[in-house]
Structure formats: C-alpha cells, structure tokens
mmCIF file of C-alpha atoms in Angstrom:
data_model
loop_
_atom_site.group_PDB
_atom_site.id
_atom_site.type_symbol
_atom_site.label_atom_id
_atom_site.label_comp_id
_atom_site.label_asym_id
_atom_site.label_seq_id
_atom_site.Cartn_x
_atom_site.Cartn_y
_atom_site.Cartn_z
ATOM 1 C CA MET F 1 11.044 31.943 -39.246
ATOM 2 C CA ARG F 2 7.590 33.020 -40.381
ATOM 3 C CA PHE F 3 4.189 32.817 -38.753
ATOM 4 C CA ALA F 4 0.946 31.888 -40.427
ATOM 5 C CA VAL F 5 -2.373 32.670 -38.779
ATOM 6 C CA VAL F 6 -5.785 31.097 -39.193
ATOM 7 C CA GLY F 7 -8.078 34.037 -38.568
ATOM 8 C CA THR F 8 -10.190 36.726 -40.181
ATOM 9 C CA PRO F 9 -8.253 39.128 -42.452
ATOM 10 C CA GLY F 10 -8.404 42.653 -41.077
ATOM 11 C CA ASP F 11 -9.619 41.523 -37.666
ATOM 12 C CA ARG F 12 -7.718 43.293 -34.908
ATOM 13 C CA ARG F 13 -6.578 39.993 -33.406
ATOM 14 C CA VAL F 14 -4.800 39.196 -36.665
ATOM 15 C CA THR F 15 -3.453 42.698 -37.166
ATOM 16 C CA MET F 16 -2.187 43.042 -33.588
ATOM 17 C CA PHE F 17 -0.404 39.702 -33.741
ATOM 18 C CA GLY F 18 1.016 40.699 -37.129
ATOM 19 C CA ASP F 19 2.266 43.980 -35.696
ATOM 20 C CA ALA F 20 3.993 42.082 -32.884
ATOM 21 C CA ALA F 21 5.674 39.726 -35.338
ATOM 22 C CA VAL F 22 6.905 42.567 -37.550
ATOM 23 C CA ALA F 23 8.146 44.509 -34.511
ATOM 24 C CA ALA F 24 10.252 41.449 -33.638
ATOM 25 C CA GLY F 25 11.895 41.564 -37.034
ATOM 26 C CA LEU F 26 9.813 38.832 -38.660
ATOM 27 C CA ALA F 27 7.844 38.877 -41.891
ATOM 28 C CA GLU F 28 4.162 39.786 -41.897
ATOM 29 C CA PRO F 29 2.281 36.588 -40.971
ATOM 30 C CA TYR F 30 0.548 34.710 -43.773
ATOM 31 C CA VAL F 31 -3.205 34.712 -43.122
ATOM 32 C CA ILE F 32 -5.469 31.732 -43.802
ATOM 33 C CA PRO F 33 -9.079 32.981 -43.668
ATOM 34 C CA TRP F 34 -11.404 30.988 -41.453
ATOM 35 C CA ARG F 35 -14.066 31.275 -44.148
ATOM 36 C CA ASP F 36 -11.839 29.301 -46.520
ATOM 37 C CA VAL F 37 -11.192 26.638 -43.891
ATOM 38 C CA LEU F 38 -14.891 26.266 -43.118
ATOM 39 C CA ALA F 39 -16.051 26.340 -46.740
ATOM 40 C CA GLY F 40 -13.705 23.507 -47.678
ATOM 41 C CA ARG F 41 -11.695 25.658 -50.059
ATOM 42 C CA GLU F 42 -8.065 24.902 -50.743
ATOM 43 C CA ILE F 43 -5.837 26.209 -47.961
ATOM 44 C CA GLY F 44 -2.125 26.273 -47.337
ATOM 45 C CA ALA F 45 0.769 28.200 -45.847
ATOM 46 C CA PRO F 46 4.440 28.753 -46.717
ATOM 47 C CA GLU F 47 6.619 25.716 -46.034
ATOM 48 C CA GLY F 48 7.980 25.683 -42.506
ATOM 49 C CA SER F 49 5.537 28.252 -41.123
ATOM 50 C CA LEU F 50 4.640 28.300 -37.459
ATOM 51 C CA LEU F 51 0.856 28.101 -37.576
ATOM 52 C CA ARG F 52 -1.242 30.011 -35.031
ATOM 53 C CA VAL F 53 -4.988 29.411 -34.742
ATOM 54 C CA ASP F 54 -6.999 32.457 -33.749
ATOM 55 C CA SER F 55 -10.677 33.242 -33.345
ATOM 56 C CA PRO F 56 -13.027 33.480 -36.347
ATOM 57 C CA GLY F 57 -13.898 36.873 -34.876
ATOM 58 C CA GLU F 58 -16.982 38.696 -36.069
ATOM 59 C CA ASP F 59 -16.842 37.686 -39.725
ATOM 60 C CA ALA F 60 -20.445 37.255 -40.882
ATOM 61 C CA GLU F 61 -19.527 34.733 -43.598
ATOM 62 C CA ALA F 62 -17.590 32.601 -41.140
ATOM 63 C CA ASP F 63 -20.482 32.765 -38.672
ATOM 64 C CA GLU F 64 -22.901 31.561 -41.343
ATOM 65 C CA LEU F 65 -20.576 28.686 -42.211
ATOM 66 C CA LEU F 66 -20.289 27.782 -38.522
ATOM 67 C CA ARG F 67 -23.950 27.799 -37.488
ATOM 68 C CA GLY F 68 -26.040 28.484 -40.578
ATOM 69 C CA PRO F 69 -27.776 31.578 -41.939
ATOM 70 C CA GLY F 70 -29.316 34.111 -39.614
ATOM 71 C CA ASP F 71 -28.652 37.262 -37.674
ATOM 72 C CA PRO F 72 -25.029 37.139 -36.417
ATOM 73 C CA ALA F 73 -26.255 38.740 -33.176
ATOM 74 C CA ARG F 74 -28.553 35.834 -32.409
ATOM 75 C CA VAL F 75 -28.020 33.575 -29.409
ATOM 76 C CA GLY F 76 -27.966 29.828 -29.861
ATOM 77 C CA GLY F 77 -26.718 27.380 -32.427
ATOM 78 C CA GLY F 78 -23.762 26.545 -30.229
ATOM 79 C CA ALA F 79 -23.790 22.813 -30.894
ATOM 80 C CA THR F 80 -23.849 23.367 -34.657
ATOM 81 C CA TRP F 81 -21.105 26.003 -34.330
ATOM 82 C CA TYR F 82 -18.952 23.644 -32.268
ATOM 83 C CA LYS F 83 -19.285 20.763 -34.722
ATOM 84 C CA ALA F 84 -18.254 22.961 -37.656
ATOM 85 C CA PHE F 85 -15.499 24.662 -35.663
ATOM 86 C CA THR F 86 -13.872 21.422 -34.537
ATOM 87 C CA ALA F 87 -14.117 20.045 -38.076
ATOM 88 C CA GLY F 88 -12.299 23.184 -39.223
ATOM 89 C CA LEU F 89 -9.634 22.659 -36.582
ATOM 90 C CA SER F 90 -9.059 19.157 -37.923
ATOM 91 C CA ARG F 91 -8.536 20.570 -41.433
ATOM 92 C CA VAL F 92 -6.001 23.025 -40.044
ATOM 93 C CA ALA F 93 -4.145 20.324 -38.128
ATOM 94 C CA ALA F 94 -3.805 18.280 -41.318
ATOM 95 C CA LEU F 95 -2.005 21.049 -43.234
ATOM 96 C CA PRO F 96 1.363 19.732 -44.503
ATOM 97 C CA GLY F 97 4.662 21.512 -44.055
ATOM 98 C CA VAL F 98 3.728 23.667 -41.071
ATOM 99 C CA ARG F 99 4.185 23.400 -37.319
ATOM 100 C CA LEU F 100 1.100 24.085 -35.264
ATOM 101 C CA ILE F 101 1.511 26.383 -32.284
ATOM 102 C CA GLY F 102 -1.088 25.009 -29.924
ATOM 103 C CA ASP F 103 -3.225 21.914 -29.892
ATOM 104 C CA ILE F 104 -6.598 21.429 -31.565
ATOM 105 C CA GLU F 105 -7.837 19.014 -28.906
ATOM 106 C CA GLU F 106 -7.048 21.482 -26.141
ATOM 107 C CA ILE F 107 -8.822 24.247 -28.070
ATOM 108 C CA SER F 108 -11.817 21.926 -28.468
ATOM 109 C CA VAL F 109 -11.924 21.263 -24.728
ATOM 110 C CA MET F 110 -11.748 24.959 -23.880
ATOM 111 C CA PHE F 111 -14.716 25.596 -26.176
ATOM 112 C CA ASP F 112 -16.866 23.087 -24.276
ATOM 113 C CA LYS F 113 -17.531 24.491 -20.812
ATOM 114 C CA ARG F 114 -18.610 21.086 -19.488
ATOM 115 C CA ARG F 115 -15.441 19.325 -20.590
ATOM 116 C CA CYS F 116 -13.226 22.216 -19.546
ATOM 117 C CA HIS F 117 -14.766 22.322 -16.067
ATOM 118 C CA ALA F 118 -14.282 18.571 -15.686
ATOM 119 C CA VAL F 119 -10.608 18.831 -16.694
ATOM 120 C CA LEU F 120 -9.996 21.673 -14.242
ATOM 121 C CA ALA F 121 -11.829 19.967 -11.386
ATOM 122 C CA GLY F 122 -9.986 16.709 -12.041
ATOM 123 C CA ALA F 123 -6.677 18.553 -11.735
ATOM 124 C CA GLY F 124 -7.637 20.125 -8.417
ATOM 125 C CA VAL F 125 -8.057 23.639 -9.821
ATOM 126 C CA PRO F 126 -10.546 25.589 -7.658
ATOM 127 C CA VAL F 127 -13.805 25.807 -9.601
ATOM 128 C CA PRO F 128 -17.437 26.222 -8.505
ATOM 129 C CA PRO F 129 -19.388 22.958 -8.314
ATOM 130 C CA ALA F 130 -21.502 22.384 -11.418
ATOM 131 C CA PHE F 131 -24.029 20.191 -13.188
ATOM 132 C CA GLU F 132 -25.572 19.872 -16.654
ATOM 133 C CA ALA F 133 -29.192 20.709 -17.411
ATOM 134 C CA GLY F 134 -31.340 19.865 -20.404
ATOM 135 C CA SER F 135 -34.377 21.978 -19.577
ATOM 136 C CA TYR F 136 -35.765 24.600 -17.222
ATOM 137 C CA ASP F 137 -37.533 21.910 -15.191
ATOM 138 C CA ARG F 138 -34.271 19.970 -14.864
ATOM 139 C CA LEU F 139 -32.487 23.149 -13.803
ATOM 140 C CA ARG F 140 -35.001 23.899 -11.057
ATOM 141 C CA ALA F 141 -35.168 20.289 -9.867
ATOM 142 C CA GLU F 142 -31.381 19.956 -9.590
ATOM 143 C CA MET F 143 -31.068 23.309 -7.836
ATOM 144 C CA GLU F 144 -33.642 22.196 -5.299
ATOM 145 C CA ARG F 145 -31.962 18.822 -4.842
ATOM 146 C CA ARG F 146 -28.618 20.483 -4.147
ATOM 147 C CA GLY F 147 -30.058 23.261 -2.015
ATOM 148 C CA TRP F 148 -28.786 25.994 -4.352
ATOM 149 C CA SER F 149 -30.780 29.192 -4.760
ATOM 150 C CA ARG F 150 -28.358 31.024 -7.084
ATOM 151 C CA VAL F 151 -26.511 29.739 -10.147
ATOM 152 C CA PHE F 152 -24.922 30.808 -13.387
ATOM 153 C CA VAL F 153 -26.443 29.108 -16.433
ATOM 154 C CA LYS F 154 -24.009 29.000 -19.362
ATOM 155 C CA PRO F 155 -24.463 27.647 -22.888
ATOM 156 C CA ALA F 156 -21.961 24.826 -23.292
ATOM 157 C CA HIS F 157 -20.266 26.395 -26.310
ATOM 158 C CA GLY F 158 -20.877 30.103 -25.819
ATOM 159 C CA SER F 159 -18.427 32.972 -25.499
ATOM 160 C CA SER F 160 -18.475 36.675 -24.583
ATOM 161 C CA ALA F 161 -21.284 35.988 -22.075
ATOM 162 C CA SER F 162 -23.646 35.124 -24.950
ATOM 163 C CA GLY F 163 -26.725 33.515 -23.428
ATOM 164 C CA VAL F 164 -25.267 33.454 -19.904
ATOM 165 C CA ILE F 165 -27.906 33.829 -17.186
ATOM 166 C CA ALA F 166 -27.348 34.780 -13.557
ATOM 167 C CA PHE F 167 -30.339 32.981 -12.059
ATOM 168 C CA GLN F 168 -31.948 33.080 -8.613
ATOM 169 C CA ALA F 169 -34.940 31.089 -7.423
ATOM 170 C CA HIS F 170 -36.776 31.318 -4.100
ATOM 171 C CA GLY F 171 -39.913 29.255 -4.280
ATOM 172 C CA ASP F 172 -42.130 30.755 -6.967
ATOM 173 C CA ARG F 173 -40.020 33.908 -7.204
ATOM 174 C CA VAL F 174 -37.321 33.971 -9.860
ATOM 175 C CA ARG F 175 -34.820 36.532 -11.096
ATOM 176 C CA ALA F 176 -32.702 36.105 -14.206
ATOM 177 C CA VAL F 177 -30.090 38.611 -15.358
ATOM 178 C CA THR F 178 -28.825 38.218 -18.929
ATOM 179 C CA SER F 179 -27.887 40.131 -22.048
ATOM 180 C CA ALA F 180 -30.206 37.947 -24.149
ATOM 181 C CA ALA F 181 -33.463 39.414 -25.424
ATOM 182 C CA TRP F 182 -36.137 38.371 -27.903
ATOM 183 C CA VAL F 183 -36.184 40.531 -31.038
ATOM 184 C CA GLU F 184 -39.000 39.726 -33.450
ATOM 185 C CA GLY F 185 -39.059 36.144 -32.231
ATOM 186 C CA VAL F 186 -35.270 35.666 -32.343
ATOM 187 C CA LEU F 187 -33.201 35.469 -29.166
ATOM 188 C CA CYS F 188 -30.366 37.951 -29.655
ATOM 189 C CA ASN F 189 -27.391 39.292 -27.782
ATOM 190 C CA SER F 190 -27.708 42.828 -26.547
ATOM 191 C CA LEU F 191 -25.257 45.328 -25.126
ATOM 192 C CA ARG F 192 -27.805 46.005 -22.377
ATOM 193 C CA VAL F 193 -28.180 43.597 -19.479
ATOM 194 C CA ARG F 194 -31.818 42.803 -18.671
ATOM 195 C CA THR F 195 -33.608 41.360 -15.658
ATOM 196 C CA TYR F 196 -36.490 38.885 -16.037
ATOM 197 C CA THR F 197 -38.759 38.098 -13.089
ATOM 198 C CA SER F 198 -41.414 36.023 -14.847
ATOM 199 C CA ALA F 199 -40.918 32.277 -14.553
ATOM 200 C CA GLY F 200 -42.514 31.901 -17.983
ATOM 201 C CA ASP F 201 -40.032 34.284 -19.580
ATOM 202 C CA VAL F 202 -37.091 32.540 -17.943
ATOM 203 C CA ARG F 203 -38.391 29.094 -18.901
ATOM 204 C CA ARG F 204 -38.695 30.187 -22.540
ATOM 205 C CA ILE F 205 -35.077 31.369 -22.669
ATOM 206 C CA VAL F 206 -33.604 28.421 -20.774
ATOM 207 C CA ASP F 207 -35.505 25.809 -22.755
ATOM 208 C CA PHE F 208 -34.432 27.443 -26.000
ATOM 209 C CA LEU F 209 -30.766 27.422 -24.976
ATOM 210 C CA ALA F 210 -30.922 23.925 -23.503
ATOM 211 C CA GLY F 211 -31.040 22.340 -26.937
ATOM 212 C CA ASP F 212 -27.328 23.106 -27.327
ATOM 213 C CA GLY F 213 -26.421 21.949 -23.814
ATOM 214 C CA LEU F 214 -26.190 23.922 -20.590
ATOM 215 C CA HIS F 215 -23.442 24.088 -17.998
ATOM 216 C CA VAL F 216 -24.717 25.271 -14.603
ATOM 217 C CA GLU F 217 -22.384 26.507 -11.873
ATOM 218 C CA ARG F 218 -23.147 27.367 -8.303
ATOM 219 C CA TRP F 219 -23.048 31.124 -7.800
ATOM 220 C CA PHE F 220 -19.664 32.209 -6.436
ATOM 221 C CA PRO F 221 -20.142 35.443 -4.416
ATOM 222 C CA LYS F 222 -17.538 37.831 -5.811
ATOM 223 C CA ALA F 223 -15.615 40.580 -4.080
ATOM 224 C CA SER F 224 -16.408 44.172 -4.935
ATOM 225 C CA THR F 225 -14.452 47.384 -5.178
ATOM 226 C CA GLY F 226 -15.905 50.854 -5.503
ATOM 227 C CA GLY F 227 -19.409 49.400 -5.259
ATOM 228 C CA ARG F 228 -18.908 47.090 -8.243
ATOM 229 C CA VAL F 229 -18.282 43.363 -8.292
ATOM 230 C CA PHE F 230 -15.232 42.230 -10.210
ATOM 231 C CA ASP F 231 -13.317 39.339 -11.642
ATOM 232 C CA LEU F 232 -9.984 39.053 -13.412
ATOM 233 C CA ARG F 233 -8.911 38.033 -16.890
ATOM 234 C CA VAL F 234 -5.403 36.638 -16.614
ATOM 235 C CA VAL F 235 -3.488 35.713 -19.747
ATOM 236 C CA THR F 236 -0.867 32.998 -19.460
ATOM 237 C CA VAL F 237 1.910 32.546 -22.004
ATOM 238 C CA ALA F 238 3.886 29.299 -21.963
ATOM 239 C CA GLY F 239 2.086 28.443 -18.714
ATOM 240 C CA VAL F 240 3.088 31.639 -16.891
ATOM 241 C CA PRO F 241 0.645 34.456 -15.990
ATOM 242 C CA THR F 242 1.896 37.470 -17.951
ATOM 243 C CA HIS F 243 -1.023 39.910 -18.194
ATOM 244 C CA ALA F 244 -4.044 40.656 -16.040
ATOM 245 C CA VAL F 245 -6.972 43.032 -16.093
ATOM 246 C CA LEU F 246 -9.559 43.633 -13.387
ATOM 247 C CA ARG F 247 -13.070 43.818 -14.860
ATOM 248 C CA ALA F 248 -15.663 45.520 -12.673
ATOM 249 C CA GLY F 249 -19.378 45.991 -13.234
ATOM 250 C CA ARG F 250 -22.690 46.664 -11.559
ATOM 251 C CA SER F 251 -24.296 43.517 -12.972
ATOM 252 C CA PRO F 252 -23.241 39.903 -12.401
ATOM 253 C CA MET F 253 -21.594 39.962 -15.869
ATOM 254 C CA THR F 254 -18.414 42.036 -15.820
ATOM 255 C CA ASN F 255 -17.581 41.699 -19.533
ATOM 256 C CA LEU F 256 -16.284 44.987 -20.883
ATOM 257 C CA HIS F 257 -18.709 45.016 -23.830
ATOM 258 C CA LEU F 258 -21.632 44.704 -21.389
ATOM 259 C CA GLY F 259 -20.812 47.842 -19.458
ATOM 260 C CA GLY F 260 -17.974 46.529 -17.354
ATOM 261 C CA SER F 261 -14.818 48.572 -17.085
ATOM 262 C CA ARG F 262 -11.183 48.056 -16.277
ATOM 263 C CA GLY F 263 -10.535 48.590 -12.595
ATOM 264 C CA ASP F 264 -7.496 49.014 -10.405
ATOM 265 C CA LEU F 265 -5.551 45.745 -10.412
ATOM 266 C CA ASP F 266 -3.693 46.894 -7.297
ATOM 267 C CA ALA F 267 -6.896 46.224 -5.344
ATOM 268 C CA VAL F 268 -5.876 42.566 -5.635
ATOM 269 C CA ARG F 269 -2.106 42.775 -6.099
ATOM 270 C CA SER F 270 -1.680 44.775 -2.908
ATOM 271 C CA ARG F 271 -3.301 42.135 -0.676
ATOM 272 C CA PRO F 272 -0.731 39.796 0.909
ATOM 273 C CA GLY F 273 -1.312 36.207 -0.139
ATOM 274 C CA LEU F 274 -4.336 36.905 -2.329
ATOM 275 C CA TRP F 275 -2.410 37.808 -5.472
ATOM 276 C CA GLU F 276 -0.240 34.726 -5.057
ATOM 277 C CA ARG F 277 -3.369 32.550 -4.803
ATOM 278 C CA VAL F 278 -4.754 34.145 -7.980
ATOM 279 C CA LEU F 279 -1.539 33.500 -9.886
ATOM 280 C CA GLU F 280 -1.322 29.934 -8.576
ATOM 281 C CA ALA F 281 -4.891 29.170 -9.666
ATOM 282 C CA CYS F 282 -4.183 30.566 -13.136
ATOM 283 C CA SER F 283 -0.917 28.648 -13.456
ATOM 284 C CA ARG F 284 -2.649 25.421 -12.453
ATOM 285 C CA ALA F 285 -5.436 26.076 -14.938
ATOM 286 C CA ALA F 286 -2.933 26.739 -17.736
ATOM 287 C CA ALA F 287 -1.066 23.553 -16.801
ATOM 288 C CA CYS F 288 -4.186 21.613 -17.793
ATOM 289 C CA PHE F 289 -3.489 22.743 -21.374
ATOM 290 C CA PRO F 290 0.281 22.249 -21.673
ATOM 291 C CA ARG F 291 0.382 22.354 -25.470
ATOM 292 C CA SER F 292 -1.379 25.738 -25.698
ATOM 293 C CA LEU F 293 0.927 28.721 -26.028
ATOM 294 C CA ALA F 294 -1.595 31.080 -24.409
ATOM 295 C CA THR F 295 -4.783 30.896 -22.383
ATOM 296 C CA GLY F 296 -7.148 33.495 -20.989
ATOM 297 C CA VAL F 297 -8.171 32.494 -17.475
ATOM 298 C CA ASP F 298 -11.219 34.115 -15.878
ATOM 299 C CA VAL F 299 -10.671 33.978 -12.136
ATOM 300 C CA MET F 300 -12.971 35.185 -9.368
ATOM 301 C CA VAL F 301 -12.032 36.533 -5.967
ATOM 302 C CA GLY F 302 -14.513 35.651 -3.244
ATOM 303 C CA ALA F 303 -16.448 38.184 -1.204
ATOM 304 C CA ASP F 304 -14.241 37.147 1.724
ATOM 305 C CA TRP F 305 -11.213 38.481 -0.205
ATOM 306 C CA ARG F 306 -9.440 35.183 0.408
ATOM 307 C CA SER F 307 -10.985 32.448 -1.721
ATOM 308 C CA VAL F 308 -10.461 32.229 -5.481
ATOM 309 C CA ALA F 309 -12.157 30.166 -8.167
ATOM 310 C CA VAL F 310 -11.622 29.773 -11.895
ATOM 311 C CA ALA F 311 -14.732 30.483 -13.922
ATOM 312 C CA GLU F 312 -13.448 29.643 -17.412
ATOM 313 C CA VAL F 313 -10.350 29.084 -19.504
ATOM 314 C CA ASN F 314 -10.485 30.703 -22.933
ATOM 315 C CA ALA F 315 -8.518 29.528 -25.943
ATOM 316 C CA PHE F 316 -8.700 32.999 -27.531
ATOM 317 C CA GLY F 317 -8.675 35.112 -24.396
ATOM 318 C CA ASP F 318 -5.663 37.254 -25.251
ATOM 319 C CA LEU F 319 -7.378 40.260 -26.869
ATOM 320 C CA LEU F 320 -6.530 42.963 -24.326
ATOM 321 C CA PRO F 321 -5.509 46.040 -26.335
ATOM 322 C CA GLY F 322 -3.152 48.461 -24.656
ATOM 323 C CA LEU F 323 -2.397 46.214 -21.696
ATOM 324 C CA GLY F 324 1.256 45.848 -20.732
ATOM 325 C CA ASP F 325 2.747 42.774 -19.131
ATOM 326 C CA LEU F 326 2.886 42.215 -15.378
ATOM 327 C CA ALA F 327 6.690 42.300 -15.391
ATOM 328 C CA GLY F 328 6.670 45.879 -16.627
ATOM 329 C CA HIS F 329 8.431 45.352 -19.954
ATOM 330 C CA GLY F 330 5.653 47.059 -21.903
ATOM 331 C CA ARG F 331 4.835 44.011 -24.026
ATOM 332 C CA ASP F 332 1.217 43.366 -24.972
ATOM 333 C CA THR F 333 -0.174 39.836 -25.044
ATOM 334 C CA TYR F 334 0.814 39.274 -28.673
ATOM 335 C CA ALA F 335 4.351 40.585 -28.266
ATOM 336 C CA GLU F 336 4.726 38.292 -25.279
ATOM 337 C CA GLN F 337 3.699 35.279 -27.326
ATOM 338 C CA VAL F 338 6.068 36.156 -30.151
ATOM 339 C CA ARG F 339 8.855 36.574 -27.612
ATOM 340 C CA ALA F 340 8.054 33.179 -26.074
ATOM 341 C CA VAL F 341 8.176 31.434 -29.458
ATOM 342 C CA LEU F 342 11.438 33.119 -30.395
ATOM 343 C CA ALA F 343 12.883 32.118 -27.047
ATOM 344 C CA GLY F 344 11.993 28.503 -27.780
ATOM 345 C CA ALA F 345 9.198 28.204 -25.223
ATOM 346 C CA ARG F 346 7.076 26.469 -27.857
#
C-alpha cells in the first residue's frame, strides 16, 4: 500500500501526513503538486496508490493559478478561486489507476458555506439561521426584516476567517470587527483584528466582498472561559470525533493566527451532558459527508453552557500540530487517518 497526496511540496500538511505514513511502515507518499494540477500539466501517481487531496496551502504560484495575479494576502476572489479549485478536483478525480480517499463533491460542498449550511440544516444538525446577501443594503434590509441586530458575515468561499465580519447594527450605529484592512487600495488579510464604526467603511468592505457571494449567520452568543469567548475545532476521522481543541480569544474570531489561543478543553469535557452534545453535533455533521475520511468541525457552545451549534465543516481542518487524540493513544490527526485507512475504515 502506498499513499499519494495532492498538496504543496514541503508544506507541513504534506510533511506531517508523510511522517505518519512512514511511522506506520509505509513508503513516503508520492506528492502531486497543486500547481501542476491547476496549470494543466501532466499529472499521475504510482499504480494502485491511495490518493489523498489536501489543501493548496500557502503556495504563491498555486494561489495565482486559483484566483489570478496579486498579493497572496489579499481578500476576495473567492468565486474565481472556487471555480479553479473545483476544476482541479475534477482533474484529480479523473486520474487512472488510483483510489481516491475522499469525495470531490463533498469537498466542493464544504468549500461553499451556503451549500454546506443548507446540507447541515437539512440533516437536522444544529446551525445558526442564515441568509445570503448580495450587498450592504441587502444585508441591512434582511437584518431589519428578521429583527437581527448582530450577525456574522462570511465570504461564501473563504477560509481562515478571511473577510469574515462580526457585524452589529443599531439604527444608524454600526460596529464591524474583522481582520480585513485596506492597504494601498487593496483589501488584505491582517493578523490584527480591527473595529470599524463608520457605516461608509463597512459598506465599502461588504460591497467589495459581496461580488463573490456572502453567507450571513445570526450571531450565536458563545460561552466564555477566563474572560475569553471560545469555540471548538473537532476533527472527525471515519465519522468519529477523534481530536478537539478549544480556541479562546478576546475578539469574536477565535482563530489561532488572529490572536486566539488553545484553552483548557476540560472546561467543556467536565460538564455533564455538554460534552456529549458537542460530540453528537460533530458526529451528525460528519455524517453529512460520509465519503470524507476526515472533517474539521467548528462547533460553538452557547453562553448558557447548554446549547451547541455548528459554525462550519472544513474539508482540510485537520492541521492541529502536537495535538493527541481524545482516546489518549498519542496519535495526531494524520496518524489517526493513516490508522483508519489501514484498518479498512475507508
């Protein structure tokens, strides 16, 4: 048995999965660069390989092939990125002589927040109510119609909180928290979360992002610990929650690269009934993607410390370096996936 991986050579996702495969006694996985897939170059893998699709990562050449030339840190271009990405997935799926671990259609759904939310809601998974918006005016009008004063505005095809806005509106007063900032006329991601209180500034950002589609969710008040709000990233392997990390922050975005930090998971695990509800929600979310070996489920615990809601399901949400499995075997997310494949789970 040998794995092949569609990814970015040298990227830690590829190297960590490769380390897990080698540790299990397998050959180093054969790597198919995303840049070759996207550029239409000839691609292939050893006959009989088990083919894993991973993230393009932060490869500048792949980013340019996905959404055109420009600063890789820029926000936007999601619709163009998605079209090129799904076309690349189709090329991968057509490779002869390999067996795909995963499903390109399920990956495509997870990379469209609108479609993913609809799938989850249709399956009865707890998710915040949501709507689509094509402009700032549409956003405000629909919020008023629904009686919502606080929402999360998410680009339909974004990741890593790129372009996400925690937005509040009370009459003429607005407040938008986001990592997006204009740099010499280009909207870029920043490692610093900013707050905008000018309706004109917020309109400019929202209208710019709306061209690629916006998914708007009602604000779900999250629980806090140690004075910081938190959510959980739970990785499922073969449909079972295997790894979890509590991400806490002082801003509405708890992403670790935006100043969030890993918190004490026992704050949730120690509460009778709550941990079981978290695991059930994640299992039900993973069940919506039965042909995907792994998913990364972002799940929120309500301020009442009872309710839970799934915020997103990520196709490539397994990058959690140094995190052991919930069962205490010391396996990271990649070792767990290799184990599952060897055990015949996929």
